[in-house]
Structure formats: structure tokens, C-alpha cells
């Protein structure tokens, strides 16, 4: 690969989802295809060691090994060599925040479960070894059981096994260690079984092993010397036990007989007493996963029990986690990084500084003046007008912000009142977005993340006890103030850090949240909120000593780590499945309470990127989006047809009401669920090659919709949930979908539905092409999600993480030169038109890197009848330039929005653009102009989009 100055900025990226269905070898095979498409950098999902069946790779069990299910190191190196042969780089999605703990492959976690606080890896995790519940002292709560502990135990599902000198617990597919100090529970019974062999050497050896176990340092030891002794001695004991069993089969038999007794007999509850006693002596406490949220004492990734947070802020943890990554950076296998969930980091700014410094060292280069040695983007979700922190040494975000801005641009804002009335009338009540977010964040804190918030309440209570001015505040009042303040947080988190002044942005966020919390809670003494506000803003009492000041600081940093997951679970994973007014806007980082973005506001967003983050990633579909870019492009078109939408809903509800069930005096599915279903069907309904919607829904399609709606209902947590499934309601939803999509001639819904699909599909095509064009030409680095170079109508994961068949895409790309632009547009259902647009611009970007990375952005205004339907801007670097023309609100123009349909709509090109040699990049037609005025009808005479250039 050609050496470039650092950092190497991609001209475009292509996201690949690695798993056992898509391997390093397969990635190598498609490199020539990606290169021909115009992609400059592969953008890889995490591929370090994880669960073999992981479809996403975020459950990493060892950051320093590749996932063998994806391929060997040789296959990995072969893929990298192929990338380099095509001068391509690799952006790696890196996960510094957490590890997967469901597999015994995670040696750190297994060591913690075996040794408790005395584990050398105990500090690596964020575990509260001294929770309020005394029964959990020096233990980790493991919510992995499918039922109540006693029931699971007495069904015989928990069984202790012995293998190679080691005892372990088996529960289903899980294997958990048994603490060496508790081996005596088995060995004492085994010794009794050996009573007839008292004179044998092996009997004395078992006695000796029991004596050694008595002197083994306890699992609560924290003294480094005693921990080192424990690590050494426990392994010696295991080896002695293994050797003695190999030399004396009688010992092996006695142990097996002891285990048969300890493991109990289903039907005889008392037979499990010994096993219960043994398990209670472990460094973990097993619990039913549905009821343990209030007592979980290790920090997780959101509320995922199998993902435990790690303390990457500790130097030894940072070094351990980044060893292989920095090796890959050093060898140029990895040329850029995506940092997953930085809001979960203890100190995000410090993390970015450190990793940039380490990358500079790995690359053997001096750290650049701006501190950025490697291209890096952060998966930061921005809310409202929140800016990305300028002191973060990154190049931007992962592109959620752009995806939402371009989708809002395609909304017909004039229809807001009518669409809102239709939504409220259909569901039977109004929904206030702000109140809903507040309520669902409180719900998350009461259920899924209860212990995280309880810990904060206890911490701030201890802080108040240290000061005579605040010691009268009760634990309950302080805990409630914490919950209410978090529920009113307008952003995911603040970034207050020790040794640095509190920023104005952070001060405003905290003041806003506390003020809103006070307003919502007039019965709570105002001084309690003021105390919490002052702590969060580092306004500590003057008389604090160093230890107390450190405790106050620690609380603030822990508070900041908690607000992000609560916002994510309350907003993205709950509200976005309830506030369905226009579900296309319910996207990660989205603002569905906003209804549309003006052309001027969109230009301002791009100008802001030019000023601050010109190399940020631009996304439209990702592995995390709730629905693909093409599904959203269709669904957002509903805003252009509000009257048709209103009439159609009435007709569809009437036709389908007979298929609903009455459950507890309520119709199932309810109005909101039905409203979301119709939008989803419009967004995903298959279209024939002729452009006509398919007349019959296939069984596969019906199953996809049933699976999606099942997930949507569980996430909404209104009538059913993951924690408490309402199987009757779930079945009613599945049955409703099956009935309304039935292919029989008696079905009145589908014939009434298909004409609306036709209208929406046409508008969706134009929206999709426009958002693709805008992504490929705006300020930033465009990202293509795997397979989305042609139409993709996938929904939320796992639907959007299915393997991509590259054979037809490769054949389609190879055949593109033989097709004319007008033919591609006429045959739009086959997806070639989207591939044509994508390839032409990706290749053009790669050929003119400077124009797109450094070129200025010039908004252009249209005039005439359809001026509001035309988005246009120029990019210019010296005498090189392009002008982009993209349609929006095309229902006003007609399908396709080309030629004379644009009437008198005109664009005026700036004086700074030389029109000599100006031509259409896609059709190669020379630009026709009168002076500096260009007729959109002429420019879009063949295709409904254009890029004019002099290059």
C-alpha cells in the first residue's frame, strides 16, 4: 500500500460484518469488487475472540486473539495483503468498554469467579464487592438462571464436575469455576469414601491436600503478596490432585462418588443441601435473570448481563486490552479506528489522547501537532444542538447525526399538523415526546438499570453525611433526586473531569436537568437538588480533605458513566418503539419530535462540518440502525401524502379489525402497534422488476415482519416485554400479521394496500437516490453499509446482519458499463441505478481526494415553482468544482422528477465557478446555461439527480 502522510483519511468506507458466515477468506475475495466500486477503506466490525456464534463481535472475550470462527492469522494476513495490493486501508471497530462474560474463553472473568476479590483481574472490572445487601459481600451476582435458584437447583440442572484436578460447575452450556478453597466440600466426603484405604499413601496425600486447602489464602485477600501466594498454591493443589487421581484410580472413584452425592437427586429436595452449601461458598451468587436487576453489582454494557464493563482507565487494563490492536496498527493492517461507545468510558478525552499517543508510537512517527496520529471516529450520539467535544482527538462521529439530518431534510414539514392529528386519532390519545422520554427513563432506572442508580444514591448519601450542612438529607430523598435529575438529562452525558474547569456546555446541561427535575418534583426540598447540582459541577465544600474530594470526584465520574445507558435504553430502545408518528425518524441519534429540516438548515449542518469536523463519517445505514436507509426513504414519504395516509389507515383498520383479539378488555394489537405495522409494511413491501408491488406476501416475508414486530413490541414494553413476556399478546400480533397478509381471495386488506405501496415506492426510490447522492458529496467520509450499494429493505438486527450475496452484485457491477443512464432509471427496481450512482461518485471521490477533503462548501439556492424541492450546493478547490443537485418532496413534481416536470425551476451558479468544460458526471452531457442560470429541467432531463463538474 502506498505510504501516505499521517493520519490517512479514507475517501470512503464500506462496513463489513464479520462472523462465522462472513470470514477473513470471504473478505479477501471481495476486495477487488470493493476496489472496483470505488471504496478506499474496508470498515470492519470487531473480529477479536468472541463467542463462536456471535453475529456482531461486540462480546469480545480476549482482545489479543482473533476470532477463530472468522479465520486464522494466516487468513487475516492474506486479507490485509489483498487490501494493500489495492491500496486500500482498514478501519477497525474497537471495543474498549466491555468484554463478553458468557464464555469460559474469558480468562479474566473466570479468574474473578474462581478467586473473588483476590483475583489479579478483580480490579479490571467495575465490581462493587461491598454492596448494601450483606449476602453479596465479596461476591458477584450472576443473573444467568432461567428460573428461580431453588427450582433450578432441585431440578438437578446445576452439577459439579471434576476434570484434570479441577472442579467446576456446569449449567446448560455454561461452565463456572469452583473456588479452590471450597474443594474441601467434595474432598472431605471423598476421604470418607476412602476409609478402607487409610494405610495407603494416596489416602495420606488426600489428607495433605485438605491441609493445604486450609492454609490457602482466602479469596478475600487483597494484599499482593498473599494474592501471589494464592495464585501459586492453588495451581499446585490442582496438579497434585490430578496426579494422585491418575496414579490411584481409587481417589478418582471416591471423588466421583462424592460428586454423585453432592449433586443431589431430583425429587428429593434435601439431597441438594450439600450442593447448595457448596454454591453459597463461591465468589458468585447465581440468580434468575428476570428478577436480579436491582442487585447486579458489576457494571454492564447497558443492561446486557453477558457484557461486563472493564476499567480501561487503569494503565494495566489499557495495556492489556490494546496490545494486539497496536501491533496491527504498527504493521499497517489497521489504518483507522472506530471507538465504540465512548460515553461508557470513565474519562473519554483522556482515553482518546492516550490511544493517539500509543498509535503514534506504534507507527514510529512524531505525534502530529493536533494530536491525531491515526484517523479515528467516535460512536458518539449527539442530541439536539449538542456539539461533538472539540477537545476529543478524533475526526468526528460514526455518522448517526448525518443520517438523521438527511432524513429530516426529506420530510415534508408542512404536513406536521395533519400527520400528528392522524396519529393521535388512530391510537386514541395524544403522546407528548418529552413527557414520554422522561417517563421511560424513570422506568429503565426502576427496572433494567435499578442497581446502577441505587449505587449512585448510596454514594451521594455518603457524601452528604460528611458535611454537617447536608447530613440531614435522607437516603431516599437523595436517591430520588439522582433519578429525577437523570430522567431530565437532555443529552447522553456530561464530561466533567478532575483538574479541568467545568465547560459551559456541561454547566448548562446540569443546570437544565436540575431545573427541570425541580419543576417536576415540587414536593422535594429544593436544597437537595442544589446539593446534587453543586457536586456534579465540582462545586465542593471548601473544607474537604483530599480523600473526601476524591470521593466526590469519583461519584461525579460514575454518575456520568450511568446517564448514557439510561438515555439509550429509555429513548432508543423504548420511546423509539412507542412514538410512532413518523417512524422513519425514530433512528439512533434521531429527533422524532422534530418534523423536517429546511434546506438552509441542512446547508448549515454541512457548513458546521466544514468548520469543525470535515473528515467525520457520514452514514445512512449501519449495523445499529432501526431500519435500513431504503426502508426509511420509503416511510418518510408518508409525510408527502398525509391525506392518502389518513384515508388509507381508516380503510385498512376497518378491513382488519376482525382479526384482532380481545385480551383483558383491550384490542390486540393496539392502535399504536397497528400504526407502526402499516408503516413497516409500506417500507419493506417487495416490488416486481416491472415496478409493480408484489401481489402476494411470501411466507419468508411474513416471518420477517412477525419477527420484527415481536421485537418492536418487546422493546416498547407496553403490552409485553423481554422481562415479562405476554405470550397471549405476542401470539395475537403474530396471528394478526399472518391473517392480514393471507393470500386468499377473501383478504380485503392487500388489494387496498397495494396502490399505496406503489405511490410510496416511487417516492422512496427518489428519496433513496437523493440521500445517497448527498452522503457521497457532503462534507465528510461516506460509509456504505454492506450490501447497500443496491436496494436493501432490511429492518433492525438481526435482520440487517444477514450474509450478503456478493455474486450478483459483482456481476451487476461488471455489466454496468453496457447500460445507459436512462435504461438504469427505467429499470429502477433491480437496484442498478443506485449502484451506478454509488460507483460513479466513489470513484470520482477517490480520483479527486483534495476536492472532497479540503474543498469549500457553497450552498446554492433555487428559484421557480419547485425551488423548495431542489437541494443544491457546490464543492470547490481552486479551479476544480462540482455542483450537486438532489430532489426532495418529489410527490409535488411527479415520478420520475425529470425534464419538463420541473417547470421553471432554475439554479444560478456562482461567479467563482468556470463553466467551461462543465458537464454532467453521470450522463456526460455538456451543461446548457444562459449566463450563469441553469434550468433544472434541462440538467435533470434523464436522471432525477445530477453532479455537474468541470473535471
PDB file of C-alpha atoms in Angstrom, residues 532-734:
ATOM      1  CA  UNK A 532     -26.575  17.427  43.817  1.00  0.00           C
ATOM      2  CA  UNK A 533     -26.104  20.176  41.206  1.00  0.00           C
ATOM      3  CA  UNK A 534     -23.107  21.604  43.040  1.00  0.00           C
ATOM      4  CA  UNK A 535     -21.477  18.193  43.380  1.00  0.00           C
ATOM      5  CA  UNK A 536     -21.979  17.451  39.660  1.00  0.00           C
ATOM      6  CA  UNK A 537     -20.350  20.776  38.782  1.00  0.00           C
ATOM      7  CA  UNK A 538     -17.364  20.221  41.106  1.00  0.00           C
ATOM      8  CA  UNK A 539     -18.519  22.965  43.494  1.00  0.00           C
ATOM      9  CA  UNK A 540     -17.273  21.060  46.517  1.00  0.00           C
ATOM     10  CA  UNK A 541     -17.332  22.399  50.083  1.00  0.00           C
ATOM     11  CA  UNK A 542     -14.084  24.204  50.893  1.00  0.00           C
ATOM     12  CA  UNK A 543     -13.307  22.145  53.968  1.00  0.00           C
ATOM     13  CA  UNK A 544     -12.995  18.802  52.122  1.00  0.00           C
ATOM     14  CA  UNK A 545      -9.776  16.901  52.649  1.00  0.00           C
ATOM     15  CA  UNK A 546      -8.055  15.057  49.797  1.00  0.00           C
ATOM     16  CA  UNK A 547      -9.829  11.762  50.495  1.00  0.00           C
ATOM     17  CA  UNK A 548     -13.283  13.363  50.596  1.00  0.00           C
ATOM     18  CA  UNK A 549     -12.535  15.359  47.455  1.00  0.00           C
ATOM     19  CA  UNK A 550     -11.536  12.140  45.685  1.00  0.00           C
ATOM     20  CA  UNK A 551     -14.822  10.518  46.795  1.00  0.00           C
ATOM     21  CA  UNK A 552     -16.809  13.472  45.436  1.00  0.00           C
ATOM     22  CA  UNK A 553     -14.922  13.303  42.132  1.00  0.00           C
ATOM     23  CA  UNK A 554     -15.450   9.557  41.861  1.00  0.00           C
ATOM     24  CA  UNK A 555     -19.186   9.994  42.312  1.00  0.00           C
ATOM     25  CA  UNK A 556     -19.344  12.560  39.516  1.00  0.00           C
ATOM     26  CA  UNK A 557     -17.429  10.331  37.104  1.00  0.00           C
ATOM     27  CA  UNK A 558     -19.603   7.318  37.965  1.00  0.00           C
ATOM     28  CA  UNK A 559     -22.731   9.441  37.533  1.00  0.00           C
ATOM     29  CA  UNK A 560     -21.529  10.447  34.067  1.00  0.00           C
ATOM     30  CA  UNK A 561     -20.987   6.815  33.086  1.00  0.00           C
ATOM     31  CA  UNK A 562     -24.562   5.971  34.118  1.00  0.00           C
ATOM     32  CA  UNK A 563     -26.560   8.656  32.292  1.00  0.00           C
ATOM     33  CA  UNK A 564     -25.703   7.424  28.785  1.00  0.00           C
ATOM     34  CA  UNK A 565     -27.022   3.856  29.136  1.00  0.00           C
ATOM     35  CA  UNK A 566     -30.176   5.180  30.819  1.00  0.00           C
ATOM     36  CA  UNK A 567     -30.794   7.583  27.940  1.00  0.00           C
ATOM     37  CA  UNK A 568     -30.084   4.856  25.380  1.00  0.00           C
ATOM     38  CA  UNK A 569     -32.400   2.312  26.989  1.00  0.00           C
ATOM     39  CA  UNK A 570     -35.145   4.836  27.678  1.00  0.00           C
ATOM     40  CA  UNK A 571     -35.013   6.643  24.336  1.00  0.00           C
ATOM     41  CA  UNK A 572     -33.587   4.379  21.625  1.00  0.00           C
ATOM     42  CA  UNK A 573     -34.800   1.064  22.991  1.00  0.00           C
ATOM     43  CA  UNK A 574     -38.178   2.151  24.365  1.00  0.00           C
ATOM     44  CA  UNK A 575     -39.536   5.516  23.199  1.00  0.00           C
ATOM     45  CA  UNK A 576     -38.470   4.914  19.596  1.00  0.00           C
ATOM     46  CA  UNK A 577     -40.825   1.928  19.542  1.00  0.00           C
ATOM     47  CA  UNK A 578     -43.715   3.933  21.020  1.00  0.00           C
ATOM     48  CA  UNK A 579     -43.593   7.407  19.475  1.00  0.00           C
ATOM     49  CA  UNK A 580     -44.567   6.186  16.004  1.00  0.00           C
ATOM     50  CA  UNK A 581     -45.900   9.405  14.464  1.00  0.00           C
ATOM     51  CA  UNK A 582     -43.404   9.035  11.592  1.00  0.00           C
ATOM     52  CA  UNK A 583     -41.273   6.029  12.466  1.00  0.00           C
ATOM     53  CA  UNK A 584     -38.656   6.805   9.800  1.00  0.00           C
ATOM     54  CA  UNK A 585     -37.368   9.453  12.208  1.00  0.00           C
ATOM     55  CA  UNK A 586     -37.002   7.009  15.114  1.00  0.00           C
ATOM     56  CA  UNK A 587     -33.347   6.362  14.487  1.00  0.00           C
ATOM     57  CA  UNK A 588     -30.268   6.259  16.690  1.00  0.00           C
ATOM     58  CA  UNK A 589     -29.495   9.891  17.473  1.00  0.00           C
ATOM     59  CA  UNK A 590     -32.813  10.932  15.928  1.00  0.00           C
ATOM     60  CA  UNK A 591     -35.198  13.691  16.995  1.00  0.00           C
ATOM     61  CA  UNK A 592     -38.641  12.343  16.040  1.00  0.00           C
ATOM     62  CA  UNK A 593     -40.352  15.202  17.856  1.00  0.00           C
ATOM     63  CA  UNK A 594     -38.881  17.433  15.133  1.00  0.00           C
ATOM     64  CA  UNK A 595     -40.760  17.238  11.845  1.00  0.00           C
ATOM     65  CA  UNK A 596     -38.492  18.228   8.995  1.00  0.00           C
ATOM     66  CA  UNK A 597     -35.345  20.228   8.312  1.00  0.00           C
ATOM     67  CA  UNK A 598     -35.219  23.134   5.898  1.00  0.00           C
ATOM     68  CA  UNK A 599     -32.751  23.252   3.031  1.00  0.00           C
ATOM     69  CA  UNK A 600     -30.999  26.204   4.678  1.00  0.00           C
ATOM     70  CA  UNK A 601     -30.690  24.281   7.966  1.00  0.00           C
ATOM     71  CA  UNK A 602     -29.226  21.295   6.112  1.00  0.00           C
ATOM     72  CA  UNK A 603     -26.668  23.579   4.472  1.00  0.00           C
ATOM     73  CA  UNK A 604     -25.776  24.975   7.897  1.00  0.00           C
ATOM     74  CA  UNK A 605     -25.139  21.436   9.177  1.00  0.00           C
ATOM     75  CA  UNK A 606     -22.707  20.860   6.318  1.00  0.00           C
ATOM     76  CA  UNK A 607     -21.031  24.218   6.881  1.00  0.00           C
ATOM     77  CA  UNK A 608     -20.591  23.325  10.542  1.00  0.00           C
ATOM     78  CA  UNK A 609     -18.888  20.090   9.484  1.00  0.00           C
ATOM     79  CA  UNK A 610     -16.635  22.062   7.162  1.00  0.00           C
ATOM     80  CA  UNK A 611     -15.602  24.338  10.038  1.00  0.00           C
ATOM     81  CA  UNK A 612     -15.150  21.678  12.715  1.00  0.00           C
ATOM     82  CA  UNK A 613     -15.248  18.063  11.509  1.00  0.00           C
ATOM     83  CA  UNK A 614     -14.514  17.874   7.755  1.00  0.00           C
ATOM     84  CA  UNK A 615     -13.491  14.205   7.975  1.00  0.00           C
ATOM     85  CA  UNK A 616     -16.368  12.915  10.085  1.00  0.00           C
ATOM     86  CA  UNK A 617     -18.069   9.732   8.934  1.00  0.00           C
ATOM     87  CA  UNK A 618     -21.338  10.054   7.002  1.00  0.00           C
ATOM     88  CA  UNK A 619     -23.743   7.145   7.428  1.00  0.00           C
ATOM     89  CA  UNK A 620     -27.237   6.307   6.246  1.00  0.00           C
ATOM     90  CA  UNK A 621     -27.414   2.624   7.243  1.00  0.00           C
ATOM     91  CA  UNK A 622     -25.390   0.899   9.963  1.00  0.00           C
ATOM     92  CA  UNK A 623     -25.462  -2.359  11.902  1.00  0.00           C
ATOM     93  CA  UNK A 624     -27.327  -0.444  14.630  1.00  0.00           C
ATOM     94  CA  UNK A 625     -29.988   1.391  12.635  1.00  0.00           C
ATOM     95  CA  UNK A 626     -33.602   0.511  13.396  1.00  0.00           C
ATOM     96  CA  UNK A 627     -34.327   0.090   9.697  1.00  0.00           C
ATOM     97  CA  UNK A 628     -32.265   0.413   6.526  1.00  0.00           C
ATOM     98  CA  UNK A 629     -31.779   3.639   4.594  1.00  0.00           C
ATOM     99  CA  UNK A 630     -34.113   2.447   1.822  1.00  0.00           C
ATOM    100  CA  UNK A 631     -36.869   1.464   4.242  1.00  0.00           C
ATOM    101  CA  UNK A 632     -36.656   4.884   5.892  1.00  0.00           C
ATOM    102  CA  UNK A 633     -36.629   6.596   2.495  1.00  0.00           C
ATOM    103  CA  UNK A 634     -39.981   4.994   1.739  1.00  0.00           C
ATOM    104  CA  UNK A 635     -41.513   5.534   5.156  1.00  0.00           C
ATOM    105  CA  UNK A 636     -40.586   9.213   5.275  1.00  0.00           C
ATOM    106  CA  UNK A 637     -42.556   9.700   2.052  1.00  0.00           C
ATOM    107  CA  UNK A 638     -45.733   9.260   4.115  1.00  0.00           C
ATOM    108  CA  UNK A 639     -45.211  12.905   5.104  1.00  0.00           C
ATOM    109  CA  UNK A 640     -45.758  13.889   1.453  1.00  0.00           C
ATOM    110  CA  UNK A 641     -49.122  12.128   1.255  1.00  0.00           C
ATOM    111  CA  UNK A 642     -50.902  12.971   4.527  1.00  0.00           C
ATOM    112  CA  UNK A 643     -54.446  12.785   3.125  1.00  0.00           C
ATOM    113  CA  UNK A 644     -53.838   9.454   1.374  1.00  0.00           C
ATOM    114  CA  UNK A 645     -52.274   8.146   4.592  1.00  0.00           C
ATOM    115  CA  UNK A 646     -55.247   9.220   6.699  1.00  0.00           C
ATOM    116  CA  UNK A 647     -57.846   7.693   4.352  1.00  0.00           C
ATOM    117  CA  UNK A 648     -55.852   4.505   3.905  1.00  0.00           C
ATOM    118  CA  UNK A 649     -55.475   3.960   7.633  1.00  0.00           C
ATOM    119  CA  UNK A 650     -59.218   4.179   8.090  1.00  0.00           C
ATOM    120  CA  UNK A 651     -59.818   1.688   5.280  1.00  0.00           C
ATOM    121  CA  UNK A 652     -57.147  -0.750   6.491  1.00  0.00           C
ATOM    122  CA  UNK A 653     -58.300  -0.661  10.104  1.00  0.00           C
ATOM    123  CA  UNK A 654     -61.869  -1.416   9.026  1.00  0.00           C
ATOM    124  CA  UNK A 655     -60.747  -4.327   6.837  1.00  0.00           C
ATOM    125  CA  UNK A 656     -58.506  -5.837   9.522  1.00  0.00           C
ATOM    126  CA  UNK A 657     -60.449  -5.271  12.733  1.00  0.00           C
ATOM    127  CA  UNK A 658     -61.976  -8.760  12.575  1.00  0.00           C
ATOM    128  CA  UNK A 659     -58.514 -10.297  13.028  1.00  0.00           C
ATOM    129  CA  UNK A 660     -57.844  -8.627  16.376  1.00  0.00           C
ATOM    130  CA  UNK A 661     -58.260 -10.382  19.706  1.00  0.00           C
ATOM    131  CA  UNK A 662     -59.683  -9.015  22.926  1.00  0.00           C
ATOM    132  CA  UNK A 663     -57.230  -9.526  25.787  1.00  0.00           C
ATOM    133  CA  UNK A 664     -58.225  -8.149  29.187  1.00  0.00           C
ATOM    134  CA  UNK A 665     -60.847  -5.930  27.537  1.00  0.00           C
ATOM    135  CA  UNK A 666     -58.235  -4.463  25.167  1.00  0.00           C
ATOM    136  CA  UNK A 667     -57.793  -4.951  21.429  1.00  0.00           C
ATOM    137  CA  UNK A 668     -54.617  -6.776  20.491  1.00  0.00           C
ATOM    138  CA  UNK A 669     -52.642  -5.465  18.725  1.00  0.00           C
ATOM    139  CA  UNK A 670     -53.398  -1.976  19.988  1.00  0.00           C
ATOM    140  CA  UNK A 671     -53.703   1.097  17.787  1.00  0.00           C
ATOM    141  CA  UNK A 672     -50.082   2.221  18.144  1.00  0.00           C
ATOM    142  CA  UNK A 673     -48.751  -1.224  17.262  1.00  0.00           C
ATOM    143  CA  UNK A 674     -51.044  -1.417  14.238  1.00  0.00           C
ATOM    144  CA  UNK A 675     -49.942   2.077  13.174  1.00  0.00           C
ATOM    145  CA  UNK A 676     -46.273   1.009  13.259  1.00  0.00           C
ATOM    146  CA  UNK A 677     -47.068  -2.195  11.375  1.00  0.00           C
ATOM    147  CA  UNK A 678     -48.607  -0.364   8.412  1.00  0.00           C
ATOM    148  CA  UNK A 679     -45.589   1.957   8.154  1.00  0.00           C
ATOM    149  CA  UNK A 680     -43.278  -1.066   8.294  1.00  0.00           C
ATOM    150  CA  UNK A 681     -45.188  -2.842   5.527  1.00  0.00           C
ATOM    151  CA  UNK A 682     -45.014   0.248   3.324  1.00  0.00           C
ATOM    152  CA  UNK A 683     -41.275   0.499   3.932  1.00  0.00           C
ATOM    153  CA  UNK A 684     -40.465  -3.125   3.163  1.00  0.00           C
ATOM    154  CA  UNK A 685     -43.062  -4.465   0.700  1.00  0.00           C
ATOM    155  CA  UNK A 686     -41.320  -6.205  -2.243  1.00  0.00           C
ATOM    156  CA  UNK A 687     -41.625  -4.752  -5.740  1.00  0.00           C
ATOM    157  CA  UNK A 688     -41.538  -6.713  -9.006  1.00  0.00           C
ATOM    158  CA  UNK A 689     -38.956  -5.956 -11.745  1.00  0.00           C
ATOM    159  CA  UNK A 690     -41.713  -4.047 -13.549  1.00  0.00           C
ATOM    160  CA  UNK A 691     -42.052  -1.676 -10.609  1.00  0.00           C
ATOM    161  CA  UNK A 692     -45.432  -3.057  -9.591  1.00  0.00           C
ATOM    162  CA  UNK A 693     -45.741  -4.233  -5.956  1.00  0.00           C
ATOM    163  CA  UNK A 694     -45.838  -7.987  -5.416  1.00  0.00           C
ATOM    164  CA  UNK A 695     -49.444  -9.121  -5.161  1.00  0.00           C
ATOM    165  CA  UNK A 696     -48.761 -11.821  -2.584  1.00  0.00           C
ATOM    166  CA  UNK A 697     -46.602 -11.775   0.550  1.00  0.00           C
ATOM    167  CA  UNK A 698     -44.304 -14.779   0.735  1.00  0.00           C
ATOM    168  CA  UNK A 699     -44.032 -16.919   3.862  1.00  0.00           C
ATOM    169  CA  UNK A 700     -40.466 -15.674   4.343  1.00  0.00           C
ATOM    170  CA  UNK A 701     -41.608 -12.041   4.212  1.00  0.00           C
ATOM    171  CA  UNK A 702     -44.427 -12.672   6.674  1.00  0.00           C
ATOM    172  CA  UNK A 703     -41.979 -14.310   9.095  1.00  0.00           C
ATOM    173  CA  UNK A 704     -39.624 -11.327   8.841  1.00  0.00           C
ATOM    174  CA  UNK A 705     -42.417  -8.896   9.676  1.00  0.00           C
ATOM    175  CA  UNK A 706     -43.631 -11.092  12.535  1.00  0.00           C
ATOM    176  CA  UNK A 707     -40.099 -11.258  13.963  1.00  0.00           C
ATOM    177  CA  UNK A 708     -39.634  -7.502  13.647  1.00  0.00           C
ATOM    178  CA  UNK A 709     -42.961  -6.619  15.231  1.00  0.00           C
ATOM    179  CA  UNK A 710     -42.297  -9.113  18.010  1.00  0.00           C
ATOM    180  CA  UNK A 711     -39.071  -7.305  18.836  1.00  0.00           C
ATOM    181  CA  UNK A 712     -40.724  -3.884  18.495  1.00  0.00           C
ATOM    182  CA  UNK A 713     -43.457  -4.806  20.979  1.00  0.00           C
ATOM    183  CA  UNK A 714     -40.975  -6.221  23.492  1.00  0.00           C
ATOM    184  CA  UNK A 715     -38.788  -3.119  23.254  1.00  0.00           C
ATOM    185  CA  UNK A 716     -41.791  -0.802  23.692  1.00  0.00           C
ATOM    186  CA  UNK A 717     -42.604  -2.552  26.978  1.00  0.00           C
ATOM    187  CA  UNK A 718     -46.281  -1.547  26.865  1.00  0.00           C
ATOM    188  CA  UNK A 719     -48.201  -4.804  26.432  1.00  0.00           C
ATOM    189  CA  UNK A 720     -45.310  -7.271  26.582  1.00  0.00           C
ATOM    190  CA  UNK A 721     -41.565  -7.168  27.288  1.00  0.00           C
ATOM    191  CA  UNK A 722     -38.391  -9.228  27.376  1.00  0.00           C
ATOM    192  CA  UNK A 723     -38.522  -9.416  31.162  1.00  0.00           C
ATOM    193  CA  UNK A 724     -42.218 -10.255  31.368  1.00  0.00           C
ATOM    194  CA  UNK A 725     -43.410 -11.677  28.032  1.00  0.00           C
ATOM    195  CA  UNK A 726     -47.159 -11.601  27.450  1.00  0.00           C
ATOM    196  CA  UNK A 727     -47.374 -14.714  25.309  1.00  0.00           C
ATOM    197  CA  UNK A 728     -51.055 -14.210  24.552  1.00  0.00           C
ATOM    198  CA  UNK A 729     -50.391 -10.693  23.249  1.00  0.00           C
ATOM    199  CA  UNK A 730     -47.346 -11.838  21.278  1.00  0.00           C
ATOM    200  CA  UNK A 731     -49.427 -14.564  19.653  1.00  0.00           C
ATOM    201  CA  UNK A 732     -52.180 -12.082  18.833  1.00  0.00           C
ATOM    202  CA  UNK A 733     -49.668  -9.882  16.994  1.00  0.00           C
ATOM    203  CA  UNK A 734     -48.197 -12.802  15.052  1.00  0.00           C
TER     204      UNK A 734
END
